[in-house]
PDB file of C-alpha atoms in Angstrom:
ATOM      1  CA  MET A   1      -0.118  -0.129  -0.175  1.00 42.00           C
ATOM      2  CA  ARG A   2       2.566   2.257   1.044  1.00 43.00           C
ATOM      3  CA  ILE A   3       4.312   1.580  -2.571  1.00 39.00           C
ATOM      4  CA  LEU A   4       0.969   2.543  -4.144  1.00 34.00           C
ATOM      5  CA  THR A   5       0.522   5.695  -2.093  1.00 36.00           C
ATOM      6  CA  CYS A   6       4.488   6.374  -3.265  1.00 39.00           C
ATOM      7  CA  ILE A   7       3.758   6.156  -6.787  1.00 36.00           C
ATOM      8  CA  PHE A   8       0.234   8.301  -6.753  1.00 38.00           C
ATOM      9  CA  ILE A   9       2.196  11.074  -4.601  1.00 39.00           C
ATOM     10  CA  ILE A  10       4.624  11.167  -7.533  1.00 41.00           C
ATOM     11  CA  CYS A  11       2.429  10.921 -10.298  1.00 41.00           C
ATOM     12  CA  ALA A  12       0.229  13.764  -9.367  1.00 42.00           C
ATOM     13  CA  ALA A  13       3.280  15.878  -8.650  1.00 43.00           C
ATOM     14  CA  PHE A  14       4.534  15.088 -12.103  1.00 43.00           C
ATOM     15  CA  GLY A  15       1.849  14.050 -14.691  1.00 41.00           C
ATOM     16  CA  HIS A  16       1.277  17.215 -16.392  1.00 39.00           C
ATOM     17  CA  LEU A  17       5.004  18.040 -17.298  1.00 39.00           C
ATOM     18  CA  SER A  18       4.260  19.054 -20.474  1.00 34.00           C
ATOM     19  CA  ALA A  19       1.151  22.110 -19.127  1.00 43.00           C
ATOM     20  CA  LYS A  20       2.803  25.319 -18.295  1.00 76.00           C
ATOM     21  CA  ASP A  21       0.676  25.294 -14.337  1.00 90.00           C
ATOM     22  CA  TRP A  22       1.476  23.521 -11.486  1.00 95.00           C
ATOM     23  CA  ARG A  23      -0.968  21.927  -9.632  1.00 95.00           C
ATOM     24  CA  GLY A  24      -3.420  24.625 -10.865  1.00 95.00           C
ATOM     25  CA  LEU A  25      -1.257  27.525 -10.092  1.00 97.00           C
ATOM     26  CA  THR A  26      -0.332  29.701 -13.445  1.00 96.00           C
ATOM     27  CA  PRO A  27       2.560  31.827 -13.574  1.00 96.00           C
ATOM     28  CA  LEU A  28       1.578  34.935 -14.279  1.00 95.00           C
ATOM     29  CA  HIS A  29      -2.285  34.709 -13.194  1.00 95.00           C
ATOM     30  CA  SER A  30      -2.077  32.817  -9.715  1.00 97.00           C
ATOM     31  CA  THR A  31      -2.371  34.864  -6.672  1.00 96.00           C
ATOM     32  CA  ARG A  32      -0.542  34.748  -3.277  1.00 95.00           C
ATOM     33  CA  SER A  33      -3.739  33.837  -1.782  1.00 95.00           C
ATOM     34  CA  ASP A  34      -4.200  31.346  -4.242  1.00 97.00           C
ATOM     35  CA  VAL A  35      -0.516  29.879  -3.495  1.00 96.00           C
ATOM     36  CA  ASP A  36      -1.514  29.788   0.509  1.00 93.00           C
ATOM     37  CA  ARG A  37      -4.756  28.663  -0.012  1.00 95.00           C
ATOM     38  CA  LEU A  38      -3.092  24.968  -1.536  1.00 95.00           C
ATOM     39  CA  LEU A  39       0.069  24.925   0.483  1.00 94.00           C
ATOM     40  CA  ASP A  40      -0.418  26.796   3.988  1.00 89.00           C
ATOM     41  CA  THR A  41       1.683  29.045   5.747  1.00 85.00           C
ATOM     42  CA  PRO A  42       5.215  29.804   4.352  1.00 89.00           C
ATOM     43  CA  THR A  43       8.222  29.021   6.588  1.00 88.00           C
ATOM     44  CA  ASN A  44       9.652  31.800   5.646  1.00 83.00           C
ATOM     45  CA  LYS A  45       6.473  34.646   5.957  1.00 71.00           C
ATOM     46  CA  ASN A  46       8.124  38.230   6.588  1.00 69.00           C
ATOM     47  CA  ASN A  47       9.599  38.158   2.807  1.00 77.00           C
ATOM     48  CA  ALA A  48       7.859  40.260   0.422  1.00 77.00           C
ATOM     49  CA  ASP A  49       9.349  38.842  -2.944  1.00 90.00           C
ATOM     50  CA  ALA A  50       9.875  34.859  -2.340  1.00 93.00           C
ATOM     51  CA  ALA A  51       8.052  32.631  -0.404  1.00 94.00           C
ATOM     52  CA  VAL A  52       9.095  28.773   0.620  1.00 96.00           C
ATOM     53  CA  TYR A  53       6.252  26.424   1.163  1.00 95.00           C
ATOM     54  CA  ARG A  54       7.446  22.546   2.128  1.00 95.00           C
ATOM     55  CA  THR A  55       5.308  19.505   2.067  1.00 94.00           C
ATOM     56  CA  GLU A  56       5.581  15.719   2.224  1.00 94.00           C
ATOM     57  CA  THR A  57       7.080  15.382  -0.662  1.00 96.00           C
ATOM     58  CA  GLU A  58       8.752  18.714  -2.262  1.00 96.00           C
ATOM     59  CA  GLU A  59      10.088  21.948  -1.005  1.00 97.00           C
ATOM     60  CA  VAL A  60       8.310  25.224  -3.388  1.00 97.00           C
ATOM     61  CA  LEU A  61      10.027  28.182  -4.417  1.00 97.00           C
ATOM     62  CA  VAL A  62       7.191  30.475  -5.490  1.00 97.00           C
ATOM     63  CA  ARG A  63       8.739  34.156  -6.317  1.00 96.00           C
ATOM     64  CA  TYR A  64       5.933  36.519  -6.443  1.00 95.00           C
ATOM     65  CA  SER A  65       5.657  40.641  -8.171  1.00 95.00           C
ATOM     66  CA  THR A  66       6.409  43.400  -5.799  1.00 92.00           C
ATOM     67  CA  GLY A  67       3.814  45.612  -8.157  1.00 89.00           C
ATOM     68  CA  SER A  68       7.147  47.202  -9.691  1.00 87.00           C
ATOM     69  CA  CYS A  69       8.956  46.379 -13.202  1.00 85.00           C
ATOM     70  CA  ILE A  70      11.847  45.462 -11.503  1.00 80.00           C
ATOM     71  CA  GLU A  71      11.603  41.706 -12.126  1.00 81.00           C
ATOM     72  CA  LYS A  72      10.370  42.341 -15.766  1.00 91.00           C
ATOM     73  CA  TRP A  73       6.519  41.913 -16.013  1.00 93.00           C
ATOM     74  CA  ASN A  74       3.848  44.633 -15.816  1.00 93.00           C
ATOM     75  CA  VAL A  75       0.808  42.837 -13.313  1.00 94.00           C
ATOM     76  CA  PRO A  76       0.221  43.943  -9.707  1.00 95.00           C
ATOM     77  CA  ARG A  77       1.711  43.194  -6.659  1.00 94.00           C
ATOM     78  CA  ASP A  78       1.306  39.312  -5.345  1.00 94.00           C
ATOM     79  CA  ILE A  79       1.063  37.947  -8.735  1.00 96.00           C
ATOM     80  CA  VAL A  80       2.985  34.556  -8.943  1.00 96.00           C
ATOM     81  CA  LEU A  81       6.173  35.565 -11.344  1.00 96.00           C
ATOM     82  CA  PHE A  82       7.209  31.440 -11.098  1.00 96.00           C
ATOM     83  CA  ILE A  83       7.430  28.551  -9.381  1.00 98.00           C
ATOM     84  CA  GLN A  84      10.721  26.108  -8.317  1.00 98.00           C
ATOM     85  CA  VAL A  85       9.733  22.558  -6.547  1.00 98.00           C
ATOM     86  CA  PHE A  86      12.524  20.619  -5.313  1.00 98.00           C
ATOM     87  CA  PRO A  87      11.257  17.280  -5.147  1.00 98.00           C
ATOM     88  CA  LYS A  88      12.401  15.037  -1.676  1.00 97.00           C
ATOM     89  CA  LYS A  89      12.919  12.314  -3.812  1.00 97.00           C
ATOM     90  CA  ARG A  90      14.682  13.135  -6.912  1.00 97.00           C
ATOM     91  CA  PRO A  91      13.163  11.242 -10.126  1.00 97.00           C
ATOM     92  CA  ARG A  92      14.780  10.010 -13.401  1.00 96.00           C
ATOM     93  CA  LEU A  93      14.566  12.014 -15.885  1.00 95.00           C
ATOM     94  CA  SER A  94      14.395   8.903 -18.059  1.00 93.00           C
ATOM     95  CA  ASP A  95      11.281   7.681 -15.875  1.00 95.00           C
ATOM     96  CA  LEU A  96       9.578  10.737 -16.345  1.00 92.00           C
ATOM     97  CA  LYS A  97       9.123  10.421 -20.566  1.00 83.00           C
ATOM     98  CA  VAL A  98      10.002  13.883 -21.259  1.00 85.00           C
ATOM     99  CA  ASN A  99      10.043  14.482 -25.157  1.00 88.00           C
ATOM    100  CA  ILE A 100      13.818  16.063 -24.632  1.00 88.00           C
ATOM    101  CA  SER A 101      13.541  17.290 -28.259  1.00 91.00           C
ATOM    102  CA  LYS A 102      11.395  20.205 -27.154  1.00 91.00           C
ATOM    103  CA  TYR A 103      13.759  21.763 -24.974  1.00 95.00           C
ATOM    104  CA  LYS A 104      16.690  23.825 -25.225  1.00 96.00           C
ATOM    105  CA  ILE A 105      19.336  22.692 -23.383  1.00 95.00           C
ATOM    106  CA  VAL A 106      21.517  25.922 -21.384  1.00 95.00           C
ATOM    107  CA  ARG A 107      24.797  24.313 -19.454  1.00 92.00           C
ATOM    108  CA  ASP A 108      26.696  26.372 -17.098  1.00 86.00           C
ATOM    109  CA  PRO A 109      30.598  26.413 -17.386  1.00 88.00           C
ATOM    110  CA  GLU A 110      30.933  26.500 -14.368  1.00 90.00           C
ATOM    111  CA  VAL A 111      28.655  23.904 -12.678  1.00 89.00           C
ATOM    112  CA  LEU A 112      29.465  21.328 -15.672  1.00 89.00           C
ATOM    113  CA  ASP A 113      27.212  18.728 -13.709  1.00 93.00           C
ATOM    114  CA  TYR A 114      24.159  20.461 -14.015  1.00 95.00           C
ATOM    115  CA  SER A 115      21.673  21.474 -17.439  1.00 95.00           C
ATOM    116  CA  ASP A 116      18.949  22.819 -17.700  1.00 96.00           C
ATOM    117  CA  TYR A 117      16.294  22.276 -19.854  1.00 96.00           C
ATOM    118  CA  GLU A 118      14.090  24.823 -21.252  1.00 96.00           C
ATOM    119  CA  ASP A 119      10.556  25.270 -23.063  1.00 95.00           C
ATOM    120  CA  ASP A 120       9.637  28.805 -23.006  1.00 94.00           C
ATOM    121  CA  GLU A 121       6.650  27.710 -25.078  1.00 93.00           C
ATOM    122  CA  ASP A 122       5.388  25.733 -22.349  1.00 93.00           C
ATOM    123  CA  GLY A 123       6.848  28.049 -19.534  1.00 95.00           C
ATOM    124  CA  PHE A 124       8.872  24.801 -18.203  1.00 95.00           C
ATOM    125  CA  GLY A 125      12.219  23.470 -16.932  1.00 97.00           C
ATOM    126  CA  LEU A 126      13.863  20.902 -15.463  1.00 96.00           C
ATOM    127  CA  ASN A 127      17.447  21.378 -13.975  1.00 97.00           C
ATOM    128  CA  VAL A 128      18.917  17.931 -14.334  1.00 97.00           C
ATOM    129  CA  ASN A 129      22.351  16.265 -12.593  1.00 96.00           C
ATOM    130  CA  THR A 130      23.613  15.403 -16.177  1.00 92.00           C
ATOM    131  CA  LEU A 131      26.159  12.618 -14.283  1.00 93.00           C
ATOM    132  CA  GLU A 132      23.719  10.980 -11.918  1.00 95.00           C
ATOM    133  CA  GLY A 133      20.104  11.631 -14.667  1.00 94.00           C
ATOM    134  CA  LEU A 134      18.209  12.954 -11.305  1.00 97.00           C
ATOM    135  CA  VAL A 135      15.931  16.094 -11.709  1.00 97.00           C
ATOM    136  CA  HIS A 136      16.586  18.357  -8.859  1.00 97.00           C
ATOM    137  CA  ILE A 137      14.403  21.125  -9.557  1.00 97.00           C
ATOM    138  CA  PHE A 138      11.514  21.651 -11.606  1.00 97.00           C
ATOM    139  CA  THR A 139      10.259  25.271 -13.078  1.00 98.00           C
ATOM    140  CA  TYR A 140       7.376  26.867 -13.848  1.00 97.00           C
ATOM    141  CA  TYR A 141       7.715  30.123 -15.860  1.00 96.00           C
ATOM    142  CA  PRO A 142       5.771  32.514 -17.699  1.00 95.00           C
ATOM    143  CA  THR A 143       5.366  30.911 -21.737  1.00 94.00           C
ATOM    144  CA  ILE A 144       6.118  32.998 -25.183  1.00 92.00           C
ATOM    145  CA  LYS A 145       2.610  33.913 -25.138  1.00 92.00           C
ATOM    146  CA  GLU A 146       3.113  35.926 -22.155  1.00 93.00           C
ATOM    147  CA  ASP A 147       5.793  38.305 -23.704  1.00 90.00           C
ATOM    148  CA  LYS A 148       2.559  41.066 -23.669  1.00 91.00           C
ATOM    149  CA  LEU A 149       2.843  41.670 -19.886  1.00 92.00           C
ATOM    150  CA  ARG A 150       6.500  42.439 -20.054  1.00 91.00           C
ATOM    151  CA  CYS A 151       7.480  45.652 -19.429  1.00 90.00           C
ATOM    152  CA  SER A 152       8.667  48.220 -21.915  1.00 83.00           C
ATOM    153  CA  SER A 153      12.019  48.754 -21.868  1.00 67.00           C
ATOM    154  CA  PRO A 154      14.003  51.766 -20.126  1.00 55.00           C
TER     155      PRO A 154
END
């Protein structure tokens, strides 16, 4: 029974990898109140532009708009800018059945063991330890369709 519960949790957390939202939270559309309703109280209650939430299966970092164009998005205060999910049990990239050909691969020359896989069309990214093949971070961010909400350049 415990194995079935774990499988269900993993499927629920990672079942919609091509979607731009996470558990119904969508960057540039969801609010801090939406996140708090879903994830309860953040561990860092006094931070104006970011919050960390802990669940049984992951740690979640949510970055919020301050209402100014500092973050490059013309949206009101407390709108979700991006969500990063750090699973406690890191899944293998190969087990997720992700179509890697959709993704742009970004490598940091100073951090050779990790690569970022980015899909700007869906607003979804993966940070992968390339030596182990394990996903360390799932990132949900605005899609290219949301460019209309970008602040104009100074």
